[in-house]
Each structure stands twice: as C-alpha cells, then as structure tokens.
mmCIF file of C-alpha atoms in Angstrom:
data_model
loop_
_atom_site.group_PDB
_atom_site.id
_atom_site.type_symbol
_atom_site.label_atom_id
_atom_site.label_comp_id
_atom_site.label_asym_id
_atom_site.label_seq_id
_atom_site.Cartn_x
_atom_site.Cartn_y
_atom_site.Cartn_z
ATOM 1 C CA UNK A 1 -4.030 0.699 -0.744
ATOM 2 C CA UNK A 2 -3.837 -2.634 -2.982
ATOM 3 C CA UNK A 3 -5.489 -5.479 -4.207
ATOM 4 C CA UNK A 4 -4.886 -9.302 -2.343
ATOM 5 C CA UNK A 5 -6.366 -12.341 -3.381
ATOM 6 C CA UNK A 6 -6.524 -15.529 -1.323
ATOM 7 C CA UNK A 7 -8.362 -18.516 -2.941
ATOM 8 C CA UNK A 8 -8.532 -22.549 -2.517
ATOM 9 C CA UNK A 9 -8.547 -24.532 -5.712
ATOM 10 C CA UNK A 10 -8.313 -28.404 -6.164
ATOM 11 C CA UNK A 11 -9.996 -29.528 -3.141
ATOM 12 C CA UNK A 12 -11.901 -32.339 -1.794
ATOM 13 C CA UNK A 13 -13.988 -31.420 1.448
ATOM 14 C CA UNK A 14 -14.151 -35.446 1.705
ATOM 15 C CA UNK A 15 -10.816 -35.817 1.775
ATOM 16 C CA UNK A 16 -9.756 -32.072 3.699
ATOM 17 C CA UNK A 17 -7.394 -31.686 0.852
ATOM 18 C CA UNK A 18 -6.679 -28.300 -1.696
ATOM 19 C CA UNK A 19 -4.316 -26.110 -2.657
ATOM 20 C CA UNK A 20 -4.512 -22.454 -2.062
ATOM 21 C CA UNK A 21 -3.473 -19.709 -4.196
ATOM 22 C CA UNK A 22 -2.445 -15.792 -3.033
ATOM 23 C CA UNK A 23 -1.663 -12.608 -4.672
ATOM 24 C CA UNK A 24 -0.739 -9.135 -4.265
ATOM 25 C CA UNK A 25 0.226 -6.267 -6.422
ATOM 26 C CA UNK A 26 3.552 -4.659 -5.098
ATOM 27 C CA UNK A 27 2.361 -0.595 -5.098
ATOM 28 C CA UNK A 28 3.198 0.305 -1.403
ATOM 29 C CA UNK A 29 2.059 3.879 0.048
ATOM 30 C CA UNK A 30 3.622 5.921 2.376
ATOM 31 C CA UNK A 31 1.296 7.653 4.876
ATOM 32 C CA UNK A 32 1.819 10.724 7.049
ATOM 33 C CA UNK A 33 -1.032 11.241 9.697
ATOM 34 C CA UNK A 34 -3.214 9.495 6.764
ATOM 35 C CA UNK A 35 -2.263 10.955 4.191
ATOM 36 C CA UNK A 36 -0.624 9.192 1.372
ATOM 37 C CA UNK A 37 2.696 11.218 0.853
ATOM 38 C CA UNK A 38 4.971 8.389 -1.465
ATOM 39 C CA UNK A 39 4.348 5.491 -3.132
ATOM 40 C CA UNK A 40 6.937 2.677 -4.739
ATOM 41 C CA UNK A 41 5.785 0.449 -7.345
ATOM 42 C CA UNK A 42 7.938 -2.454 -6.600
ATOM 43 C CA UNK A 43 7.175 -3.294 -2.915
ATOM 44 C CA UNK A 44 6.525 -6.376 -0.848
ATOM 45 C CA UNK A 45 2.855 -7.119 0.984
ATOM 46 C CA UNK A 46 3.429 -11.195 1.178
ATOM 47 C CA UNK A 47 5.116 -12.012 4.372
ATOM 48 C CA UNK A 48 6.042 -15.935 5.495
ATOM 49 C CA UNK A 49 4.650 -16.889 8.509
ATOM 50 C CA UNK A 50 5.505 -19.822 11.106
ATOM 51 C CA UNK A 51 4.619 -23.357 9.717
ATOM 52 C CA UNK A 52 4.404 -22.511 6.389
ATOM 53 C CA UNK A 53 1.683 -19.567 6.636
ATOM 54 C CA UNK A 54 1.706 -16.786 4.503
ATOM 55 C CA UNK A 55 -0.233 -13.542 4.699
ATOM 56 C CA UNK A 56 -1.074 -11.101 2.541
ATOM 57 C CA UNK A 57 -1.929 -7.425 3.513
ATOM 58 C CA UNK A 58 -3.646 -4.160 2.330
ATOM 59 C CA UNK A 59 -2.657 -1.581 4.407
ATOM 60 C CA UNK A 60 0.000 1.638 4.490
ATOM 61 C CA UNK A 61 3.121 0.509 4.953
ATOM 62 C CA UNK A 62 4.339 1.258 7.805
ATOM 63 C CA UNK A 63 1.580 -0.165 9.584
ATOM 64 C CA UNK A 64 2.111 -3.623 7.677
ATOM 65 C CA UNK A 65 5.417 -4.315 8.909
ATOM 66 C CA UNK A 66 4.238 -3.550 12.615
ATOM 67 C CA UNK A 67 1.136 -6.008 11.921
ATOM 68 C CA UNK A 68 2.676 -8.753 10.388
ATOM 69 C CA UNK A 69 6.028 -8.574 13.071
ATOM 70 C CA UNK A 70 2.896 -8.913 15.769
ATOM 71 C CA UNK A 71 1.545 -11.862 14.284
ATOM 72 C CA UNK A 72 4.234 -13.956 13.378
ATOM 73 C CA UNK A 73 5.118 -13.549 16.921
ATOM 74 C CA UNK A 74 1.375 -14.248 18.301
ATOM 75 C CA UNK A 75 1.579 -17.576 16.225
ATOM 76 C CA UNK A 76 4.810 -18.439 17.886
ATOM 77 C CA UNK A 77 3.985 -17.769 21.162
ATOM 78 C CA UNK A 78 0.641 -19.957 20.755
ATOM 79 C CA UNK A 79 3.105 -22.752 19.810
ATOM 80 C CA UNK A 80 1.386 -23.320 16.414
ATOM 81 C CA UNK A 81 3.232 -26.088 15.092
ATOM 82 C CA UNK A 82 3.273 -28.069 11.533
ATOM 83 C CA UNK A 83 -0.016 -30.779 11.266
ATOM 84 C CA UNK A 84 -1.137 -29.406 15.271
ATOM 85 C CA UNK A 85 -4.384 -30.386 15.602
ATOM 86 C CA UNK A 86 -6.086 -26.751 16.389
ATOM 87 C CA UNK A 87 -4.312 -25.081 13.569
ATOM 88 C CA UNK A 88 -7.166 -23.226 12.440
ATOM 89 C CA UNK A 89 -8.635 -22.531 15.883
ATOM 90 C CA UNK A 90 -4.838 -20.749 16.987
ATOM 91 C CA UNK A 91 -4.484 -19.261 13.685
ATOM 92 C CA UNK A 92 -8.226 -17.653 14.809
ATOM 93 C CA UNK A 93 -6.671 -16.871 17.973
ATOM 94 C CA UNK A 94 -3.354 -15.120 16.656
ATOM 95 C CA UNK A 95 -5.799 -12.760 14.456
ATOM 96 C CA UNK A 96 -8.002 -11.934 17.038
ATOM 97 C CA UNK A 97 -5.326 -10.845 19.280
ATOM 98 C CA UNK A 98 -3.440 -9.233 16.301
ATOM 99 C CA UNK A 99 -6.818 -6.949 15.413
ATOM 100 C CA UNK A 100 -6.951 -6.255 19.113
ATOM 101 C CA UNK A 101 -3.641 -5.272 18.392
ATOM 102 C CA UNK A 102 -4.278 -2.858 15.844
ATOM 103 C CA UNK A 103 -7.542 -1.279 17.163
ATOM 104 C CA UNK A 104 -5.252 -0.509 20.603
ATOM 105 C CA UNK A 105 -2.466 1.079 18.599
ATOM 106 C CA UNK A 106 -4.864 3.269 15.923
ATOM 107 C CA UNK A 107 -7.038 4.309 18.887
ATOM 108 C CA UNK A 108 -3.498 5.967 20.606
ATOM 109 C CA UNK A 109 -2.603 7.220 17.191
ATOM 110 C CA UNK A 110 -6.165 9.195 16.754
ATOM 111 C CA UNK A 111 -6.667 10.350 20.286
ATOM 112 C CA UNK A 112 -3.179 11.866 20.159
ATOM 113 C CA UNK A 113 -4.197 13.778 17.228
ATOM 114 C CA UNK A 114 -6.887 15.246 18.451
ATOM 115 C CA UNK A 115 -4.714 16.213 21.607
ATOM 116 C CA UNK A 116 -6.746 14.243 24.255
ATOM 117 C CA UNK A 117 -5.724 10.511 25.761
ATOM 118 C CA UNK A 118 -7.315 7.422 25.795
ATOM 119 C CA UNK A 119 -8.400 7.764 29.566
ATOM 120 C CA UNK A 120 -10.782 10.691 28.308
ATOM 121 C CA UNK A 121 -11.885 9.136 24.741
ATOM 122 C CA UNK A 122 -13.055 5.797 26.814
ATOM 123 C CA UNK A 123 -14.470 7.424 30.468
ATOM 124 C CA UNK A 124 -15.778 11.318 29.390
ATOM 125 C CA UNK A 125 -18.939 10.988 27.976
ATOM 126 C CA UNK A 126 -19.170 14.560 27.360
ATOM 127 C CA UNK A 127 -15.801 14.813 25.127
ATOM 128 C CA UNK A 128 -16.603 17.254 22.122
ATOM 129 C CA UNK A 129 -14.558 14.912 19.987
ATOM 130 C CA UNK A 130 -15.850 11.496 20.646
ATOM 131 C CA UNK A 131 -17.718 10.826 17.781
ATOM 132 C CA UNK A 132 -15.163 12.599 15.399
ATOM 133 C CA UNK A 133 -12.340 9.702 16.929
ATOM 134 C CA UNK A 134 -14.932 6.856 16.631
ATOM 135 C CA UNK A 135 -15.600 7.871 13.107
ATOM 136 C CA UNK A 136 -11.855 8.106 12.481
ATOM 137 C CA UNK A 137 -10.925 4.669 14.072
ATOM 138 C CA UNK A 138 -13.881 2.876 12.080
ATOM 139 C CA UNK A 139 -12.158 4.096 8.914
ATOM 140 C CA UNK A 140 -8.541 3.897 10.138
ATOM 141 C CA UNK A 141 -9.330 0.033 11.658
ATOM 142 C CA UNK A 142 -11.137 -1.247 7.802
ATOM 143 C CA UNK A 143 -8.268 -0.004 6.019
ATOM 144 C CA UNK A 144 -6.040 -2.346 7.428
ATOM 145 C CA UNK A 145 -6.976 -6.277 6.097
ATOM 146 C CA UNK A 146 -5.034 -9.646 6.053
ATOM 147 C CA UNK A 147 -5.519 -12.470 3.895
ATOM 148 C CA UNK A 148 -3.791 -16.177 6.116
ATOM 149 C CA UNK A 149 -3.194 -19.440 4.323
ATOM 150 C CA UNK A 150 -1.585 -22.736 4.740
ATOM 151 C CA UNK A 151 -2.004 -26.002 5.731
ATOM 152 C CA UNK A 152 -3.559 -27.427 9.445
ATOM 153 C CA UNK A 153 -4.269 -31.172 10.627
ATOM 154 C CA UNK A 154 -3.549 -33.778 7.758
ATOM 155 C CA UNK A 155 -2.342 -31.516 5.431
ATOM 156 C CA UNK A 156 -6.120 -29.511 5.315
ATOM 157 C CA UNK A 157 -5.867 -26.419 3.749
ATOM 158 C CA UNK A 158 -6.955 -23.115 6.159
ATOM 159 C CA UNK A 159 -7.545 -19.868 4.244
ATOM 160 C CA UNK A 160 -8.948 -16.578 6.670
ATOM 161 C CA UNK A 161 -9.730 -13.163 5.962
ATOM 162 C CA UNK A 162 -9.794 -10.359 8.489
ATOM 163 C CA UNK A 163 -10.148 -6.953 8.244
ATOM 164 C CA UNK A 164 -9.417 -6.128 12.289
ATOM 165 C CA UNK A 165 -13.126 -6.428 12.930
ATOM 166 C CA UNK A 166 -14.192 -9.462 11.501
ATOM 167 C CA UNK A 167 -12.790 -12.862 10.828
ATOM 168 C CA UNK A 168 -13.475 -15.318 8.569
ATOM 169 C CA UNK A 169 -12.668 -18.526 7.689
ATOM 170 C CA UNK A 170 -13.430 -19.855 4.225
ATOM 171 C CA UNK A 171 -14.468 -23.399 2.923
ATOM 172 C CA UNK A 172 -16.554 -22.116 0.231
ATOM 173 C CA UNK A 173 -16.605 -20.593 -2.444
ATOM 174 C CA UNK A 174 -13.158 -20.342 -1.632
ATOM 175 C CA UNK A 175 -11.732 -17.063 -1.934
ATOM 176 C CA UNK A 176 -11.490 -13.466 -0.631
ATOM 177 C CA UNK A 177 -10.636 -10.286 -1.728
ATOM 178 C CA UNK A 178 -9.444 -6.933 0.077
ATOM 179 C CA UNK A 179 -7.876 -3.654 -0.272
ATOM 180 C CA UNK A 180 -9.449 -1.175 -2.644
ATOM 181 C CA UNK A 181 -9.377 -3.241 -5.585
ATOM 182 C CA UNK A 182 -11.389 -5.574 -3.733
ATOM 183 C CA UNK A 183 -15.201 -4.994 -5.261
ATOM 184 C CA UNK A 184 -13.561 -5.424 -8.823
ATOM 185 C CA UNK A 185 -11.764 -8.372 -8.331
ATOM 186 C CA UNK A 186 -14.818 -10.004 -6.073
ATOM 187 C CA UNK A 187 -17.091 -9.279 -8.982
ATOM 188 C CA UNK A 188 -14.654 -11.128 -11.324
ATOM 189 C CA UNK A 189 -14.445 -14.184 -9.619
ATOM 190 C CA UNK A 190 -17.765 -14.531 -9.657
ATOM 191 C CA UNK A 191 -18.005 -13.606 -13.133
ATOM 192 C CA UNK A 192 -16.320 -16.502 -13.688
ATOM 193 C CA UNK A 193 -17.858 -18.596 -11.211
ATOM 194 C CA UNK A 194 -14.601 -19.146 -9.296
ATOM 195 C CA UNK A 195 -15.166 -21.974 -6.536
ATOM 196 C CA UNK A 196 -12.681 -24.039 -4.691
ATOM 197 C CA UNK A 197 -13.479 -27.498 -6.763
ATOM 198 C CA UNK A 198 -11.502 -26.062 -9.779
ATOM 199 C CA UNK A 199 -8.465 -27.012 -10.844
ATOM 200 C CA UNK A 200 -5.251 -24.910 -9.498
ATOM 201 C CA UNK A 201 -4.127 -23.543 -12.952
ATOM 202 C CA UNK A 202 -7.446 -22.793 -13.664
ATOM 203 C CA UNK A 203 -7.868 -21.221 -10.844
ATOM 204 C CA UNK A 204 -4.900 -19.441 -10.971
ATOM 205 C CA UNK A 205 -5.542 -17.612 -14.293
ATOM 206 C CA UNK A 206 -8.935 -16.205 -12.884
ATOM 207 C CA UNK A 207 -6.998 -15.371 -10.025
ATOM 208 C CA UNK A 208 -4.125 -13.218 -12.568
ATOM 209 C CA UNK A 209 -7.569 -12.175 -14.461
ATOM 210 C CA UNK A 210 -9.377 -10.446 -11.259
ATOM 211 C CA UNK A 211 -6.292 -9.094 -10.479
ATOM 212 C CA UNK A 212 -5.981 -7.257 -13.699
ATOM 213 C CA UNK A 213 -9.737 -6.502 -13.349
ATOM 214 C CA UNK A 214 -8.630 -4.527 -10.068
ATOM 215 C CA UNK A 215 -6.363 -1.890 -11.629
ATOM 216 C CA UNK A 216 -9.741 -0.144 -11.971
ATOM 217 C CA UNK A 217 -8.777 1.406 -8.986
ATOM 218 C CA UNK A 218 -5.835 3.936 -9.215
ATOM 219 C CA UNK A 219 -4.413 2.763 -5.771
ATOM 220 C CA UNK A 220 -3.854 -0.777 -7.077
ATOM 221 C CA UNK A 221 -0.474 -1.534 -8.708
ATOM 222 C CA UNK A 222 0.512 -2.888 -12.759
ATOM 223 C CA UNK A 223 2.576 -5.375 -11.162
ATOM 224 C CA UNK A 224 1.579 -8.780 -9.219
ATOM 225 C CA UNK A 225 3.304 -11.535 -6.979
ATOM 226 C CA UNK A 226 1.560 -14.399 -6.090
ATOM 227 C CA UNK A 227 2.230 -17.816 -4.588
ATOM 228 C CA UNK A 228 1.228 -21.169 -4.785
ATOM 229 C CA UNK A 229 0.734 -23.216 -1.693
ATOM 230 C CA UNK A 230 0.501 -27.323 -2.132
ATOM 231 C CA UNK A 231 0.705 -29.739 1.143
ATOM 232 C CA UNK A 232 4.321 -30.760 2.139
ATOM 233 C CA UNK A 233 6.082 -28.451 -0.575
ATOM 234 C CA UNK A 234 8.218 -25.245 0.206
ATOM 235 C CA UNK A 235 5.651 -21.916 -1.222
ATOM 236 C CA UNK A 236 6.378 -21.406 -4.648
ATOM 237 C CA UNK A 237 6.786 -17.861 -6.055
ATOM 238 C CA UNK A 238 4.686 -17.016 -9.735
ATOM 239 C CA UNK A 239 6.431 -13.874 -10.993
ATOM 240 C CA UNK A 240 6.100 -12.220 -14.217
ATOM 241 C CA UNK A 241 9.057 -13.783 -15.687
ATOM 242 C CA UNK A 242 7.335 -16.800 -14.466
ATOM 243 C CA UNK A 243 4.019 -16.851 -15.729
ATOM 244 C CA UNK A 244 4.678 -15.941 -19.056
ATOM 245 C CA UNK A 245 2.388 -18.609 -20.896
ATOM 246 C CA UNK A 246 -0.181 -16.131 -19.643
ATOM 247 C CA UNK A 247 -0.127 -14.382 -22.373
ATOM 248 C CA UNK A 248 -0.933 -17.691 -24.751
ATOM 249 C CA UNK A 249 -4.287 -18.107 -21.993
ATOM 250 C CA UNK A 250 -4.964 -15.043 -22.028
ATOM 251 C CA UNK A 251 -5.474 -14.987 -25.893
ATOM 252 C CA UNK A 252 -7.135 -18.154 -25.906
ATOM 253 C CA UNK A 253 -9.677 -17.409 -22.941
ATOM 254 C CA UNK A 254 -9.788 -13.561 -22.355
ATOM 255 C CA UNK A 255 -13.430 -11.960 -23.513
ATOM 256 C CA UNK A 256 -13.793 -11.392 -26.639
ATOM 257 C CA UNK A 257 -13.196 -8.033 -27.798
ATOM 258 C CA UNK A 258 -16.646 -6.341 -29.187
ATOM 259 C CA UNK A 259 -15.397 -4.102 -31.805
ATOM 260 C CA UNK A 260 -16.470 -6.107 -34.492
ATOM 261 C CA UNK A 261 -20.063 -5.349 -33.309
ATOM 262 C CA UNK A 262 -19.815 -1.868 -34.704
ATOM 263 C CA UNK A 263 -19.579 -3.063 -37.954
ATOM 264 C CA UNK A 264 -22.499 -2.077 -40.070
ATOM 265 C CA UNK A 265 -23.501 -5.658 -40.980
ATOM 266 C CA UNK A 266 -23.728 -6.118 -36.986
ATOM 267 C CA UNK A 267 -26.371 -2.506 -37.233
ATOM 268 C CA UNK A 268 -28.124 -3.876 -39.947
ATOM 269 C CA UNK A 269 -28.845 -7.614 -38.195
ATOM 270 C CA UNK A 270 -30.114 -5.124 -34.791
ATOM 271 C CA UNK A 271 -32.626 -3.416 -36.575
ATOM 272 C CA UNK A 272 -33.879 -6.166 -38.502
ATOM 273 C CA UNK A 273 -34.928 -7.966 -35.407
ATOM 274 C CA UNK A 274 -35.906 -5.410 -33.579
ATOM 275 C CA UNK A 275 -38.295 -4.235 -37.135
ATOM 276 C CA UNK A 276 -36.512 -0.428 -36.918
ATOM 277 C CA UNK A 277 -34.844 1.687 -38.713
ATOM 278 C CA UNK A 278 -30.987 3.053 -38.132
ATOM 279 C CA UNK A 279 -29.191 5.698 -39.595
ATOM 280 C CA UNK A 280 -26.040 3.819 -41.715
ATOM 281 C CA UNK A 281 -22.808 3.597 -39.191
ATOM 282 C CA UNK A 282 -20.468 6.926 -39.281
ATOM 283 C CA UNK A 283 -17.765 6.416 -41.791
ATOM 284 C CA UNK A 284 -19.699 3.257 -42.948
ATOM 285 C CA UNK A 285 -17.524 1.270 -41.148
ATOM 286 C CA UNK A 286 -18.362 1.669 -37.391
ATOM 287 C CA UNK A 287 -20.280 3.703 -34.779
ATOM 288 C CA UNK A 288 -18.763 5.668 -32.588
#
C-alpha cells in the first residue's frame, strides 16, 4: 500500500480562502489475484486532474491507473470547469460515481474467482460462497482510497477523502490520511495539533514529519513527493532535492532525543523524588 496526506493550511473560513498541501511516498506494488508479487520504489500515486485537481491514491497499481483514468473522465464529462459554482458538489458527484465504479469492477473480479457470476452472487440466496465474496469485496473495496484537492467558487479551497464507501469533505481540522501508513501519520498530526489555520510551511513540515512517522509500516516507501496547491498558480512540485532546508527544521524542531535521560545524574534526580532507591546505571554511564 502507501501513505497520502491531504491537508489545508493558511485559511480563512471568513474569507473561503487556504492553501492545501498533498503527499505521497512513491513505493508502488504489483498485485496478482491480491497478492503483492513486485514492488518499485520510485513510482508515481499523484495524478493531475481537470481544473487544477490533483489526487492522490493508495491502492495496487494497476488498479490506480484504471481509477484515476475513470475519474478524470467523470469530472470532464460533468463539465467541471475553473471557479464553477458547484465545484465541490460535482467533484462529490465524480467520486461517487468513480467508487460505484470500483465496487462494480472488484465485485466481477471476486465472483470470477470463485468461479460463479454476478447474476448468482446478487439473486441466489443460497450460494455457498456469498459471504466468503462479501467478505472479500469489503476488504478488496477499503484498500483502494483517494485523497482530491483544488480550488472551487472564488478561489475556495475543496479537499475530499474517499475510500469507495465513504466520502468526505473536509473544512476542519483540515487533513486526511490513508493507505496503511495512515493511523501513524493521523496520530502525528494530531500530535502536533495540525489544523487548517496554520501557516503553509508550517504546515508543510508536520506534513514531511507524519510522513516520516508512517514508515512504521513496511508497505510505506523512504521516499516522498508532495505538492503545494495556492489559488491561481500552476501546482508546485516539493521534491527531495527541493526541500532540503528540511534538514536545518528538522534539527531545530524534531523531538528531542532522550538519551541523555539514561545518564546516571538523570537516575539519581528519579529516585530522589520518588524517595527510592536504584541500583547505579550499568557501565555507570547509562541504562540499558
């Protein structure tokens, strides 16, 4: 799977203004009847949409390419167009029919599989494997989620999260997370009390942070893309090469590392407030 990030930073619900912010790490997986069989560390899961939309999407790959090709044509047959007035309520649209989409095309793929069509799966209520292929869809459907942004009437910024079941639309905090690195970075933001009031580079490095909090899970790639969206301005690409003074924040604003409270001057202040005794630190250095 992956990790994407969508977020809104700088914005003024008086005003319907913000910028939004999105991110994924490039690991693609190749799946054969589910099973991961290849991976490539250096693939693309950002895709441009019509009107200056982007997506972002956790999935295997070759289901994302089908996806995205359906909704970038959805939008364009809905006639989404640049400042339209119901940009948010078509962008709804497009996704709804787009998870429709997907449900149709995963529910063909697992009845095939277990060697009986969709006529039978839907009408026999006595089919031995019904509950098996619901159980199998349910899983199939969830692993497959899209993070939308851009811009709608006046410039507002629109930001929606679906994962082919659900959609929805975010104002605030401001941000969502999917793919299997999804929990860690979720729980990072909030660490850090991410909302869509700050400002863009500050929201961008707890963006970068969350993301790096995500490699917890194996499936989630070293390397991350994101881009920055801002009304009336072409997307702008943040590589590596590109956020380098990274490393300078992260110095300055990463947590602290803890070592230091092994020390035994550290032991010693413990007990004393707690009124106990300790053992001195192994080596007489640190405790390990």
């Amino acid at each position: 799977m992956t990790a994407i990030i969508g977020l809104l930073a700088d914005t003024d619900h008086k005003a319907q203004t913000g910028n939004i912010l999105i991110c994924a790490d490039e690991l693609i997986t190749y799946s054969l009847n589910g099973i991961p069989v290849s991976s490539n560390r250096h693939g693309g899961k950002l895709y441009d949409l019509p009107c200056g939309f982007y997506v972002a999407i956790a999935d295997d790959i070759s289901r994302s390419h089908q996806v995205v090709s359906f909704l970038y044509d959805r939008m364009g047959k809905l006639g989404i167009t640049p400042g339209h007035p119901s940009t948010a309520d078509l962008i709804r649209l497009a996704l709804a029919d787009t998870a429709n989409y997907v449900r149709l095309w995963i529910r063909k793929e697992i009845c095939a599989d277990y060697g009986v069509s969709e006529g039978e799966f839907l009408h026999d209520q006595n089919l031995n494997e019904r509950e098996n292929i619901r159980a199998d869809l349910k899983a199939a459907v969830i692993a497959t989620e899209l993070i939308i942004g851009g811009f709608g009437k006046n410039d507002s910024p629109v930001l929606f999260y679906t994962d082919c079941i659900n959609i929805e639309e975010q104002t605030s905090p401001g941000f969502f997370c999917g793919g299997s690195g999804a929990t860690a970075a979720l729980n990072w933001l909030n660490f850090r009390g991410q909302n869509c009031f700050m400002s863009t580079q500050r929201s961008f490095y707890h963006l970068r942070e969350a993301h790096a909090f995500a490699r917890l899970s194996r499936a989630v790639g070293n390397t991350t893309v994101a881009i920055l969206l801002t009304p009336g301005n072409l997307a702008k690409p943040i590589t590596a090469d590109e956020d380098s003074f990274l490393k300078g924040w992260t110095k300055e604003f990463y947590p602290k590392e803890t070592l230091p409270l092994d020390s035994q001057d550290k032991r010693d202040e413990f007990a004393s407030s707690l009124g106990i005794k300790l053992p001195p630190a192994r080596s007489g250095k640190t405790y390990r």
